Each structure stands twice: as C-alpha cells, then as structure tokens.
Amino acid sequence: MPNIKKIDVVFIGVVRPDIIKITLNSFKKKLLNNFQVRLIANIDPSGETEQYSQQDIIDICKEYFDEVVYRTPDQPSFSKAVEWCWAQVEAEFFFHLEDDWCLKKKIDITQIDNAFSQNDIVGIRLNLTSNSKFQTSDFTYSDGLSLNPSFFRASYIKELLNRFDIKKDPEKQFRENCATKAYTNPKFIYYGEPNDRSIVIDTGKKWRKSNSLVKWDLSTMKTVTWTQNNMESPLKAAFYKTKYLLYIFYWSLRYC
C-alpha cells in the first residue's frame, strides 16, 4: 500500500489574490499540511491585472510553500498551463488544484493511500456535490477524468501528455478518451464515504461574474482562455461584484 509522504501540487491560477488566499489557506490547513509539498504553479496574465501582477501571486504561493516551481507566461492559455504543469511533475502521485476552490473539511490521507493501493485507480476526486449520486458496491466511482481538485497517479497523466492537444479543453479532451497503453481501464473515484456531501466549493463562478468574464467557447475563440462579456449592463455587473464580495467575506470566516 502506498504511504504517500511527498507530493507535487499542480496549481493553475490567474491574478486574483483574495480568492487564491482562500484556496491555499483552506487546502493547506485541511489537506496539504500532511505532505512535503513541491508546488508547480502557472499564473496566467488574466484577472485583476490592473491592481496586481503575476509576481504578486507567486509571492503569495511562497508564503504557503517552501518549494515553488513557477511559470508566468505573457499570454493566457488554460490548456498550455495544464500541459506545462503536468510535464513538471516528478512525484509518483500529485494533486491538481486550480485557484478557485475552497476545501470545507479535513481529508483523511489514509483513504488516499488505501485507494491508490489498487493499481487501476488513477484519480481520486474531491466532490463538489454528493457522493450518493455515484454510489456503487465498493467505491464511489467518478464519471471520468475531472480537473476538480483531484489526486492523480503521475505515470497515468504522463501517458496522456503524449496526446495532449493545447487547442482543446484539457478536461474535455480526456473525458471519454481516457485509456492509455499502461492503463487500459483507468478508474476514477470520489474521495470519502458513499453518503458524504460536498467537500469543496467552486468559488470561481461568482468571481467570473463579478468581473464580467465568460468561459471559453472553442467554436468562436482561438485559445482556451476567458473573454470579456461586453454585453452585461453596469447595474448587473455591480450586483455580481457586491454578491462576490459578500461571499468572499463569508468563505474567509467560515472555512479559512
């Protein structure tokens, strides 16, 4: 059975310090302080760039982790960020974390060790909803590869890199086409018990609305990155901004 002591943490982010502090604070306290961590960070030049820089975000990362390998590209691209970070992984197991999540409760790492003792399990996902929706007899199986906060077996991901297409959404391109030469029937499971409720919060949607951003639509865009929503009214934008600030205050008090 694996006894995981040291992991790489892939961290995909943009320039949004408030939300990143919630992410790093909650995951550090409730999960990552159980490991020796090497953080692999890609911070894209998108987000609150009029007030803060990519280096400001790297400096925040260094407040939480002693070892930080990072990239600050000139142009944003989510798929390039994922590809670069995955290529830097050296540990046998790693944790994929994007910058807009909040962890609600502590993680029992013995469950992670136990699950990875089965060689066909390549990913362990922290659920945004309820495990009861996916309950089976032995494990709570996920419906495929997800870039929600997840542990991955690095040897599996390294095989996926051989056919990684930066013009496509990283999650969607491997959602159904997930088999590899070494893992012909890879399995993805949810962490926890079958009746567990959600253990992570997606903080990014409210942030995107507060900044009038929309997620990429590859039928109309050339790169996998956000774009500005210029159709939104100033009143609606102000409403979303206020709502986001209230949520930030609540999440900071409740979970960090």
PDB file of C-alpha atoms in Angstrom:
ATOM      1  CA  MET A   1       0.000   0.000   0.000  1.00  0.00           C
ATOM      2  CA  PRO A   2       1.363   3.456  -0.844  1.00  0.00           C
ATOM      3  CA  ASN A   3       2.493   5.574   2.061  1.00  0.00           C
ATOM      4  CA  ILE A   4       2.472   8.955   0.402  1.00  0.00           C
ATOM      5  CA  LYS A   5       4.701  11.456   2.180  1.00  0.00           C
ATOM      6  CA  LYS A   6       5.830  13.789  -0.588  1.00  0.00           C
ATOM      7  CA  ILE A   7       3.673  15.085  -3.424  1.00  0.00           C
ATOM      8  CA  ASP A   8       3.753  17.643  -6.177  1.00  0.00           C
ATOM      9  CA  VAL A   9       0.841  20.066  -6.253  1.00  0.00           C
ATOM     10  CA  VAL A  10      -0.085  21.434  -9.668  1.00  0.00           C
ATOM     11  CA  PHE A  11      -1.559  24.896  -9.184  1.00  0.00           C
ATOM     12  CA  ILE A  12      -3.299  26.615 -12.107  1.00  0.00           C
ATOM     13  CA  GLY A  13      -4.145  30.252 -11.467  1.00  0.00           C
ATOM     14  CA  VAL A  14      -4.677  33.783 -12.659  1.00  0.00           C
ATOM     15  CA  VAL A  15      -4.263  37.142 -10.934  1.00  0.00           C
ATOM     16  CA  ARG A  16      -6.918  37.177  -8.200  1.00  0.00           C
ATOM     17  CA  PRO A  17      -5.230  37.296  -4.774  1.00  0.00           C
ATOM     18  CA  ASP A  18      -8.303  37.266  -2.500  1.00  0.00           C
ATOM     19  CA  ILE A  19      -9.719  34.093  -3.940  1.00  0.00           C
ATOM     20  CA  ILE A  20      -6.283  32.452  -4.103  1.00  0.00           C
ATOM     21  CA  LYS A  21      -5.677  33.090  -0.404  1.00  0.00           C
ATOM     22  CA  ILE A  22      -8.927  31.283   0.411  1.00  0.00           C
ATOM     23  CA  THR A  23      -7.893  28.362  -1.799  1.00  0.00           C
ATOM     24  CA  LEU A  24      -4.378  27.992  -0.409  1.00  0.00           C
ATOM     25  CA  ASN A  25      -5.439  28.621   3.168  1.00  0.00           C
ATOM     26  CA  SER A  26      -8.199  26.012   3.192  1.00  0.00           C
ATOM     27  CA  PHE A  27      -6.250  23.317   1.333  1.00  0.00           C
ATOM     28  CA  LYS A  28      -3.072  23.876   3.312  1.00  0.00           C
ATOM     29  CA  LYS A  29      -4.855  23.531   6.669  1.00  0.00           C
ATOM     30  CA  LYS A  30      -7.155  20.651   5.807  1.00  0.00           C
ATOM     31  CA  LEU A  31      -5.028  18.587   3.423  1.00  0.00           C
ATOM     32  CA  LEU A  32      -1.615  19.690   2.228  1.00  0.00           C
ATOM     33  CA  ASN A  33      -0.005  20.111   5.638  1.00  0.00           C
ATOM     34  CA  ASN A  34       0.057  16.283   5.743  1.00  0.00           C
ATOM     35  CA  PHE A  35       2.692  16.182   2.995  1.00  0.00           C
ATOM     36  CA  GLN A  36       6.019  17.561   1.949  1.00  0.00           C
ATOM     37  CA  VAL A  37       4.882  19.685  -0.979  1.00  0.00           C
ATOM     38  CA  ARG A  38       6.555  20.987  -4.105  1.00  0.00           C
ATOM     39  CA  LEU A  39       4.209  23.499  -5.703  1.00  0.00           C
ATOM     40  CA  ILE A  40       4.172  23.706  -9.515  1.00  0.00           C
ATOM     41  CA  ALA A  41       2.374  26.942 -10.367  1.00  0.00           C
ATOM     42  CA  ASN A  42       1.289  28.541 -13.615  1.00  0.00           C
ATOM     43  CA  ILE A  43      -0.116  32.035 -13.178  1.00  0.00           C
ATOM     44  CA  ASP A  44      -1.645  33.477 -16.346  1.00  0.00           C
ATOM     45  CA  PRO A  45      -1.833  37.250 -17.053  1.00  0.00           C
ATOM     46  CA  SER A  46      -5.598  37.429 -16.634  1.00  0.00           C
ATOM     47  CA  GLY A  47      -7.910  38.630 -13.901  1.00  0.00           C
ATOM     48  CA  GLU A  48      -7.217  41.613 -11.655  1.00  0.00           C
ATOM     49  CA  THR A  49      -4.155  42.699 -13.615  1.00  0.00           C
ATOM     50  CA  GLU A  50      -4.766  46.429 -13.222  1.00  0.00           C
ATOM     51  CA  GLN A  51      -4.168  46.145  -9.476  1.00  0.00           C
ATOM     52  CA  TYR A  52      -1.855  43.151  -9.092  1.00  0.00           C
ATOM     53  CA  SER A  53       0.854  41.292 -11.013  1.00  0.00           C
ATOM     54  CA  GLN A  54       1.603  37.646 -11.674  1.00  0.00           C
ATOM     55  CA  GLN A  55       4.594  38.003  -9.348  1.00  0.00           C
ATOM     56  CA  ASP A  56       2.253  39.110  -6.556  1.00  0.00           C
ATOM     57  CA  ILE A  57       0.507  35.752  -6.855  1.00  0.00           C
ATOM     58  CA  ILE A  58       3.803  33.837  -6.874  1.00  0.00           C
ATOM     59  CA  ASP A  59       4.783  35.694  -3.697  1.00  0.00           C
ATOM     60  CA  ILE A  60       1.521  34.554  -2.074  1.00  0.00           C
ATOM     61  CA  CYS A  61       2.286  30.955  -3.093  1.00  0.00           C
ATOM     62  CA  LYS A  62       5.698  31.224  -1.426  1.00  0.00           C
ATOM     63  CA  GLU A  63       4.018  32.238   1.828  1.00  0.00           C
ATOM     64  CA  TYR A  64       2.398  28.802   1.945  1.00  0.00           C
ATOM     65  CA  PHE A  65       5.066  26.527   0.447  1.00  0.00           C
ATOM     66  CA  ASP A  66       8.851  26.475   0.695  1.00  0.00           C
ATOM     67  CA  GLU A  67       9.446  24.925  -2.724  1.00  0.00           C
ATOM     68  CA  VAL A  68       7.729  26.645  -5.644  1.00  0.00           C
ATOM     69  CA  VAL A  69       8.420  25.994  -9.333  1.00  0.00           C
ATOM     70  CA  TYR A  70       6.549  28.501 -11.440  1.00  0.00           C
ATOM     71  CA  ARG A  71       5.760  29.900 -14.870  1.00  0.00           C
ATOM     72  CA  THR A  72       4.343  33.365 -15.646  1.00  0.00           C
ATOM     73  CA  PRO A  73       3.602  33.429 -19.399  1.00  0.00           C
ATOM     74  CA  ASP A  74       2.990  36.557 -21.457  1.00  0.00           C
ATOM     75  CA  GLN A  75      -0.309  35.250 -22.874  1.00  0.00           C
ATOM     76  CA  PRO A  76      -3.070  33.364 -21.032  1.00  0.00           C
ATOM     77  CA  SER A  77      -3.964  29.823 -22.043  1.00  0.00           C
ATOM     78  CA  PHE A  78      -5.555  27.362 -19.653  1.00  0.00           C
ATOM     79  CA  SER A  79      -4.609  24.326 -21.746  1.00  0.00           C
ATOM     80  CA  LYS A  80      -0.958  25.410 -22.046  1.00  0.00           C
ATOM     81  CA  ALA A  81      -0.897  25.999 -18.293  1.00  0.00           C
ATOM     82  CA  VAL A  82      -2.147  22.492 -17.562  1.00  0.00           C
ATOM     83  CA  GLU A  83       0.219  20.898 -20.076  1.00  0.00           C
ATOM     84  CA  TRP A  84       3.270  22.721 -18.681  1.00  0.00           C
ATOM     85  CA  CYS A  85       2.443  21.956 -15.049  1.00  0.00           C
ATOM     86  CA  TRP A  86       1.746  18.282 -15.690  1.00  0.00           C
ATOM     87  CA  ALA A  87       5.065  17.996 -17.548  1.00  0.00           C
ATOM     88  CA  GLN A  88       6.942  19.251 -14.466  1.00  0.00           C
ATOM     89  CA  VAL A  89       5.573  16.566 -12.141  1.00  0.00           C
ATOM     90  CA  GLU A  90       8.255  14.339 -10.614  1.00  0.00           C
ATOM     91  CA  ALA A  91       6.445  12.693  -7.685  1.00  0.00           C
ATOM     92  CA  GLU A  92       4.654   9.349  -8.012  1.00  0.00           C
ATOM     93  CA  PHE A  93       1.358  10.982  -7.048  1.00  0.00           C
ATOM     94  CA  PHE A  94       0.296  14.600  -7.393  1.00  0.00           C
ATOM     95  CA  PHE A  95      -2.614  16.859  -6.544  1.00  0.00           C
ATOM     96  CA  HIS A  96      -4.230  19.000  -9.240  1.00  0.00           C
ATOM     97  CA  LEU A  97      -5.589  22.247  -7.818  1.00  0.00           C
ATOM     98  CA  GLU A  98      -6.972  25.251  -9.625  1.00  0.00           C
ATOM     99  CA  ASP A  99      -7.086  28.572  -7.835  1.00  0.00           C
ATOM    100  CA  ASP A 100     -10.849  28.920  -7.299  1.00  0.00           C
ATOM    101  CA  TRP A 101     -11.748  26.208  -4.802  1.00  0.00           C
ATOM    102  CA  CYS A 102     -12.382  26.125  -1.070  1.00  0.00           C
ATOM    103  CA  LEU A 103     -11.956  22.931   0.976  1.00  0.00           C
ATOM    104  CA  LYS A 104     -14.681  22.539   3.598  1.00  0.00           C
ATOM    105  CA  LYS A 105     -13.329  19.743   5.804  1.00  0.00           C
ATOM    106  CA  LYS A 106     -10.184  17.790   6.630  1.00  0.00           C
ATOM    107  CA  ILE A 107      -9.080  14.961   4.354  1.00  0.00           C
ATOM    108  CA  ASP A 108      -8.098  11.554   5.770  1.00  0.00           C
ATOM    109  CA  ILE A 109      -4.949  10.707   3.836  1.00  0.00           C
ATOM    110  CA  THR A 110      -5.164   7.015   4.787  1.00  0.00           C
ATOM    111  CA  GLN A 111      -8.137   6.825   2.412  1.00  0.00           C
ATOM    112  CA  ILE A 112      -5.912   8.189  -0.347  1.00  0.00           C
ATOM    113  CA  ASP A 113      -3.237   5.585   0.409  1.00  0.00           C
ATOM    114  CA  ASN A 114      -5.803   2.765   0.505  1.00  0.00           C
ATOM    115  CA  ALA A 115      -7.369   3.733  -2.810  1.00  0.00           C
ATOM    116  CA  PHE A 116      -4.061   4.011  -4.674  1.00  0.00           C
ATOM    117  CA  SER A 117      -3.104   0.524  -3.469  1.00  0.00           C
ATOM    118  CA  GLN A 118      -5.325  -0.649  -6.348  1.00  0.00           C
ATOM    119  CA  ASN A 119      -3.270  -0.128  -9.483  1.00  0.00           C
ATOM    120  CA  ASP A 120      -6.189   0.563 -11.802  1.00  0.00           C
ATOM    121  CA  ILE A 121      -7.288   3.594  -9.758  1.00  0.00           C
ATOM    122  CA  VAL A 122      -5.595   6.616 -11.332  1.00  0.00           C
ATOM    123  CA  GLY A 123      -7.578   9.527  -9.923  1.00  0.00           C
ATOM    124  CA  ILE A 124      -9.299  10.482  -6.647  1.00  0.00           C
ATOM    125  CA  ARG A 125     -11.634  13.442  -6.903  1.00  0.00           C
ATOM    126  CA  LEU A 126     -12.974  15.709  -4.146  1.00  0.00           C
ATOM    127  CA  ASN A 127     -16.692  16.006  -4.775  1.00  0.00           C
ATOM    128  CA  LEU A 128     -18.467  19.274  -5.493  1.00  0.00           C
ATOM    129  CA  THR A 129     -21.876  17.648  -4.961  1.00  0.00           C
ATOM    130  CA  SER A 130     -22.795  14.450  -3.091  1.00  0.00           C
ATOM    131  CA  ASN A 131     -21.177  11.030  -3.300  1.00  0.00           C
ATOM    132  CA  SER A 132     -24.581   9.356  -3.012  1.00  0.00           C
ATOM    133  CA  LYS A 133     -25.250  10.225  -6.655  1.00  0.00           C
ATOM    134  CA  PHE A 134     -22.419   7.919  -7.737  1.00  0.00           C
ATOM    135  CA  GLN A 135     -22.588   5.110  -5.163  1.00  0.00           C
ATOM    136  CA  THR A 136     -21.542   1.559  -6.113  1.00  0.00           C
ATOM    137  CA  SER A 137     -20.774  -1.568  -4.115  1.00  0.00           C
ATOM    138  CA  ASP A 138     -17.079  -0.972  -3.421  1.00  0.00           C
ATOM    139  CA  PHE A 139     -16.025   2.568  -4.453  1.00  0.00           C
ATOM    140  CA  THR A 140     -17.890   5.727  -5.347  1.00  0.00           C
ATOM    141  CA  TYR A 141     -16.815   5.945  -8.964  1.00  0.00           C
ATOM    142  CA  SER A 142     -16.464   9.254 -10.748  1.00  0.00           C
ATOM    143  CA  ASP A 143     -17.781   9.523 -14.286  1.00  0.00           C
ATOM    144  CA  GLY A 144     -14.355  10.170 -15.785  1.00  0.00           C
ATOM    145  CA  LEU A 145     -11.302  12.369 -15.563  1.00  0.00           C
ATOM    146  CA  SER A 146     -12.067  15.685 -13.895  1.00  0.00           C
ATOM    147  CA  LEU A 147      -9.974  18.735 -13.100  1.00  0.00           C
ATOM    148  CA  ASN A 148     -11.907  19.421  -9.942  1.00  0.00           C
ATOM    149  CA  PRO A 149      -9.440  19.142  -7.023  1.00  0.00           C
ATOM    150  CA  SER A 150      -8.022  15.634  -7.514  1.00  0.00           C
ATOM    151  CA  PHE A 151      -5.142  13.320  -6.717  1.00  0.00           C
ATOM    152  CA  PHE A 152      -3.615  11.633  -9.763  1.00  0.00           C
ATOM    153  CA  ARG A 153      -1.207   8.799 -10.428  1.00  0.00           C
ATOM    154  CA  ALA A 154       1.605  10.587 -12.281  1.00  0.00           C
ATOM    155  CA  SER A 155       2.509   7.661 -14.554  1.00  0.00           C
ATOM    156  CA  TYR A 156      -1.009   7.754 -15.975  1.00  0.00           C
ATOM    157  CA  ILE A 157      -1.010  11.509 -16.594  1.00  0.00           C
ATOM    158  CA  LYS A 158       2.417  11.320 -18.244  1.00  0.00           C
ATOM    159  CA  GLU A 159       0.905   8.969 -20.835  1.00  0.00           C
ATOM    160  CA  LEU A 160      -1.932  11.396 -21.509  1.00  0.00           C
ATOM    161  CA  LEU A 161       0.629  14.122 -22.164  1.00  0.00           C
ATOM    162  CA  ASN A 162       1.769  12.216 -25.247  1.00  0.00           C
ATOM    163  CA  ARG A 163      -1.504  13.130 -26.959  1.00  0.00           C
ATOM    164  CA  PHE A 164      -2.297  16.418 -25.216  1.00  0.00           C
ATOM    165  CA  ASP A 165      -3.824  18.981 -27.588  1.00  0.00           C
ATOM    166  CA  ILE A 166      -3.405  22.587 -26.408  1.00  0.00           C
ATOM    167  CA  LYS A 167      -6.204  23.701 -28.749  1.00  0.00           C
ATOM    168  CA  LYS A 168      -8.728  21.731 -26.693  1.00  0.00           C
ATOM    169  CA  ASP A 169     -10.088  21.950 -23.176  1.00  0.00           C
ATOM    170  CA  PRO A 170      -7.797  19.662 -21.103  1.00  0.00           C
ATOM    171  CA  GLU A 171     -10.647  18.048 -19.210  1.00  0.00           C
ATOM    172  CA  LYS A 172     -12.976  17.504 -22.141  1.00  0.00           C
ATOM    173  CA  GLN A 173     -10.352  16.002 -24.453  1.00  0.00           C
ATOM    174  CA  PHE A 174      -9.701  13.174 -21.968  1.00  0.00           C
ATOM    175  CA  ARG A 175     -13.213  12.845 -20.584  1.00  0.00           C
ATOM    176  CA  GLU A 176     -14.164   9.801 -22.629  1.00  0.00           C
ATOM    177  CA  ASN A 177     -10.886   9.062 -24.404  1.00  0.00           C
ATOM    178  CA  CYS A 178      -9.043   8.290 -21.158  1.00  0.00           C
ATOM    179  CA  ALA A 179      -7.441   4.873 -21.754  1.00  0.00           C
ATOM    180  CA  THR A 180      -3.671   4.586 -22.241  1.00  0.00           C
ATOM    181  CA  LYS A 181      -1.261   1.816 -23.102  1.00  0.00           C
ATOM    182  CA  ALA A 182      -0.444   1.059 -19.466  1.00  0.00           C
ATOM    183  CA  TYR A 183      -3.941   1.798 -18.142  1.00  0.00           C
ATOM    184  CA  THR A 184      -6.463   0.236 -20.493  1.00  0.00           C
ATOM    185  CA  ASN A 185      -9.284   0.579 -17.969  1.00  0.00           C
ATOM    186  CA  PRO A 186      -8.375   3.505 -15.723  1.00  0.00           C
ATOM    187  CA  LYS A 187     -10.703   4.145 -12.803  1.00  0.00           C
ATOM    188  CA  PHE A 188     -11.565   7.467 -11.169  1.00  0.00           C
ATOM    189  CA  ILE A 189     -13.225   7.575  -7.777  1.00  0.00           C
ATOM    190  CA  TYR A 190     -14.607  10.124  -5.366  1.00  0.00           C
ATOM    191  CA  TYR A 191     -12.940  10.585  -2.012  1.00  0.00           C
ATOM    192  CA  GLY A 192     -14.935   9.663   1.088  1.00  0.00           C
ATOM    193  CA  GLU A 193     -17.907   7.564   2.080  1.00  0.00           C
ATOM    194  CA  PRO A 194     -20.910   6.852  -0.161  1.00  0.00           C
ATOM    195  CA  ASN A 195     -23.169   9.191   1.823  1.00  0.00           C
ATOM    196  CA  ASP A 196     -20.694  12.103   2.079  1.00  0.00           C
ATOM    197  CA  ARG A 197     -21.920  15.504   0.968  1.00  0.00           C
ATOM    198  CA  SER A 198     -19.836  18.003  -0.978  1.00  0.00           C
ATOM    199  CA  ILE A 199     -16.433  18.806   0.467  1.00  0.00           C
ATOM    200  CA  VAL A 200     -15.313  21.559  -1.929  1.00  0.00           C
ATOM    201  CA  ILE A 201     -16.858  24.853  -3.032  1.00  0.00           C
ATOM    202  CA  ASP A 202     -16.413  26.313  -6.513  1.00  0.00           C
ATOM    203  CA  THR A 203     -15.617  29.974  -5.822  1.00  0.00           C
ATOM    204  CA  GLY A 204     -14.702  30.805  -9.411  1.00  0.00           C
ATOM    205  CA  LYS A 205     -18.147  31.203 -10.964  1.00  0.00           C
ATOM    206  CA  LYS A 206     -19.063  34.135  -8.739  1.00  0.00           C
ATOM    207  CA  TRP A 207     -15.657  35.723  -9.327  1.00  0.00           C
ATOM    208  CA  ARG A 208     -16.068  35.416 -13.109  1.00  0.00           C
ATOM    209  CA  LYS A 209     -19.497  37.062 -12.962  1.00  0.00           C
ATOM    210  CA  SER A 210     -18.170  39.841 -10.732  1.00  0.00           C
ATOM    211  CA  ASN A 211     -15.509  40.598 -13.366  1.00  0.00           C
ATOM    212  CA  SER A 212     -17.845  40.195 -16.384  1.00  0.00           C
ATOM    213  CA  LEU A 213     -15.865  37.239 -17.742  1.00  0.00           C
ATOM    214  CA  VAL A 214     -17.193  34.198 -19.582  1.00  0.00           C
ATOM    215  CA  LYS A 215     -15.560  30.811 -20.052  1.00  0.00           C
ATOM    216  CA  TRP A 216     -14.133  29.926 -23.426  1.00  0.00           C
ATOM    217  CA  ASP A 217     -16.280  28.780 -26.299  1.00  0.00           C
ATOM    218  CA  LEU A 218     -13.944  26.962 -28.674  1.00  0.00           C
ATOM    219  CA  SER A 219     -16.399  27.326 -31.547  1.00  0.00           C
ATOM    220  CA  THR A 220     -15.760  31.082 -31.581  1.00  0.00           C
ATOM    221  CA  MET A 221     -12.393  31.514 -29.811  1.00  0.00           C
ATOM    222  CA  LYS A 222      -8.879  30.551 -30.830  1.00  0.00           C
ATOM    223  CA  THR A 223      -7.437  29.915 -27.366  1.00  0.00           C
ATOM    224  CA  VAL A 224      -8.619  28.180 -24.217  1.00  0.00           C
ATOM    225  CA  THR A 225      -8.969  31.252 -22.002  1.00  0.00           C
ATOM    226  CA  TRP A 226     -11.616  33.609 -20.669  1.00  0.00           C
ATOM    227  CA  THR A 227     -13.057  36.513 -22.598  1.00  0.00           C
ATOM    228  CA  GLN A 228     -14.758  39.740 -21.547  1.00  0.00           C
ATOM    229  CA  ASN A 229     -18.549  39.873 -21.583  1.00  0.00           C
ATOM    230  CA  ASN A 230     -19.204  43.336 -23.026  1.00  0.00           C
ATOM    231  CA  MET A 231     -22.962  42.773 -23.230  1.00  0.00           C
ATOM    232  CA  GLU A 232     -23.506  42.932 -19.470  1.00  0.00           C
ATOM    233  CA  SER A 233     -25.133  46.061 -18.054  1.00  0.00           C
ATOM    234  CA  PRO A 234     -23.246  48.176 -15.460  1.00  0.00           C
ATOM    235  CA  LEU A 235     -26.042  47.613 -12.928  1.00  0.00           C
ATOM    236  CA  LYS A 236     -25.879  43.859 -13.294  1.00  0.00           C
ATOM    237  CA  ALA A 237     -22.075  43.931 -13.078  1.00  0.00           C
ATOM    238  CA  ALA A 238     -22.282  45.954  -9.842  1.00  0.00           C
ATOM    239  CA  PHE A 239     -24.779  43.448  -8.405  1.00  0.00           C
ATOM    240  CA  TYR A 240     -22.482  40.495  -9.140  1.00  0.00           C
ATOM    241  CA  LYS A 241     -19.492  42.380  -7.693  1.00  0.00           C
ATOM    242  CA  THR A 242     -21.297  43.065  -4.425  1.00  0.00           C
ATOM    243  CA  LYS A 243     -22.519  39.484  -4.211  1.00  0.00           C
ATOM    244  CA  TYR A 244     -18.993  38.190  -4.789  1.00  0.00           C
ATOM    245  CA  LEU A 245     -17.500  40.406  -2.052  1.00  0.00           C
ATOM    246  CA  LEU A 246     -20.091  39.159   0.430  1.00  0.00           C
ATOM    247  CA  TYR A 247     -19.291  35.562  -0.445  1.00  0.00           C
ATOM    248  CA  ILE A 248     -15.552  36.201  -0.096  1.00  0.00           C
ATOM    249  CA  PHE A 249     -16.168  37.569   3.393  1.00  0.00           C
ATOM    250  CA  TYR A 250     -18.311  34.554   4.317  1.00  0.00           C
ATOM    251  CA  TRP A 251     -15.878  31.940   2.933  1.00  0.00           C
ATOM    252  CA  SER A 252     -12.958  33.601   4.714  1.00  0.00           C
ATOM    253  CA  LEU A 253     -14.752  33.422   8.070  1.00  0.00           C
ATOM    254  CA  ARG A 254     -16.337  30.006   7.606  1.00  0.00           C
ATOM    255  CA  TYR A 255     -13.614  27.867   6.075  1.00  0.00           C
ATOM    256  CA  CYS A 256     -10.211  29.537   6.489  1.00  0.00           C
TER     257      CYS A 256
END
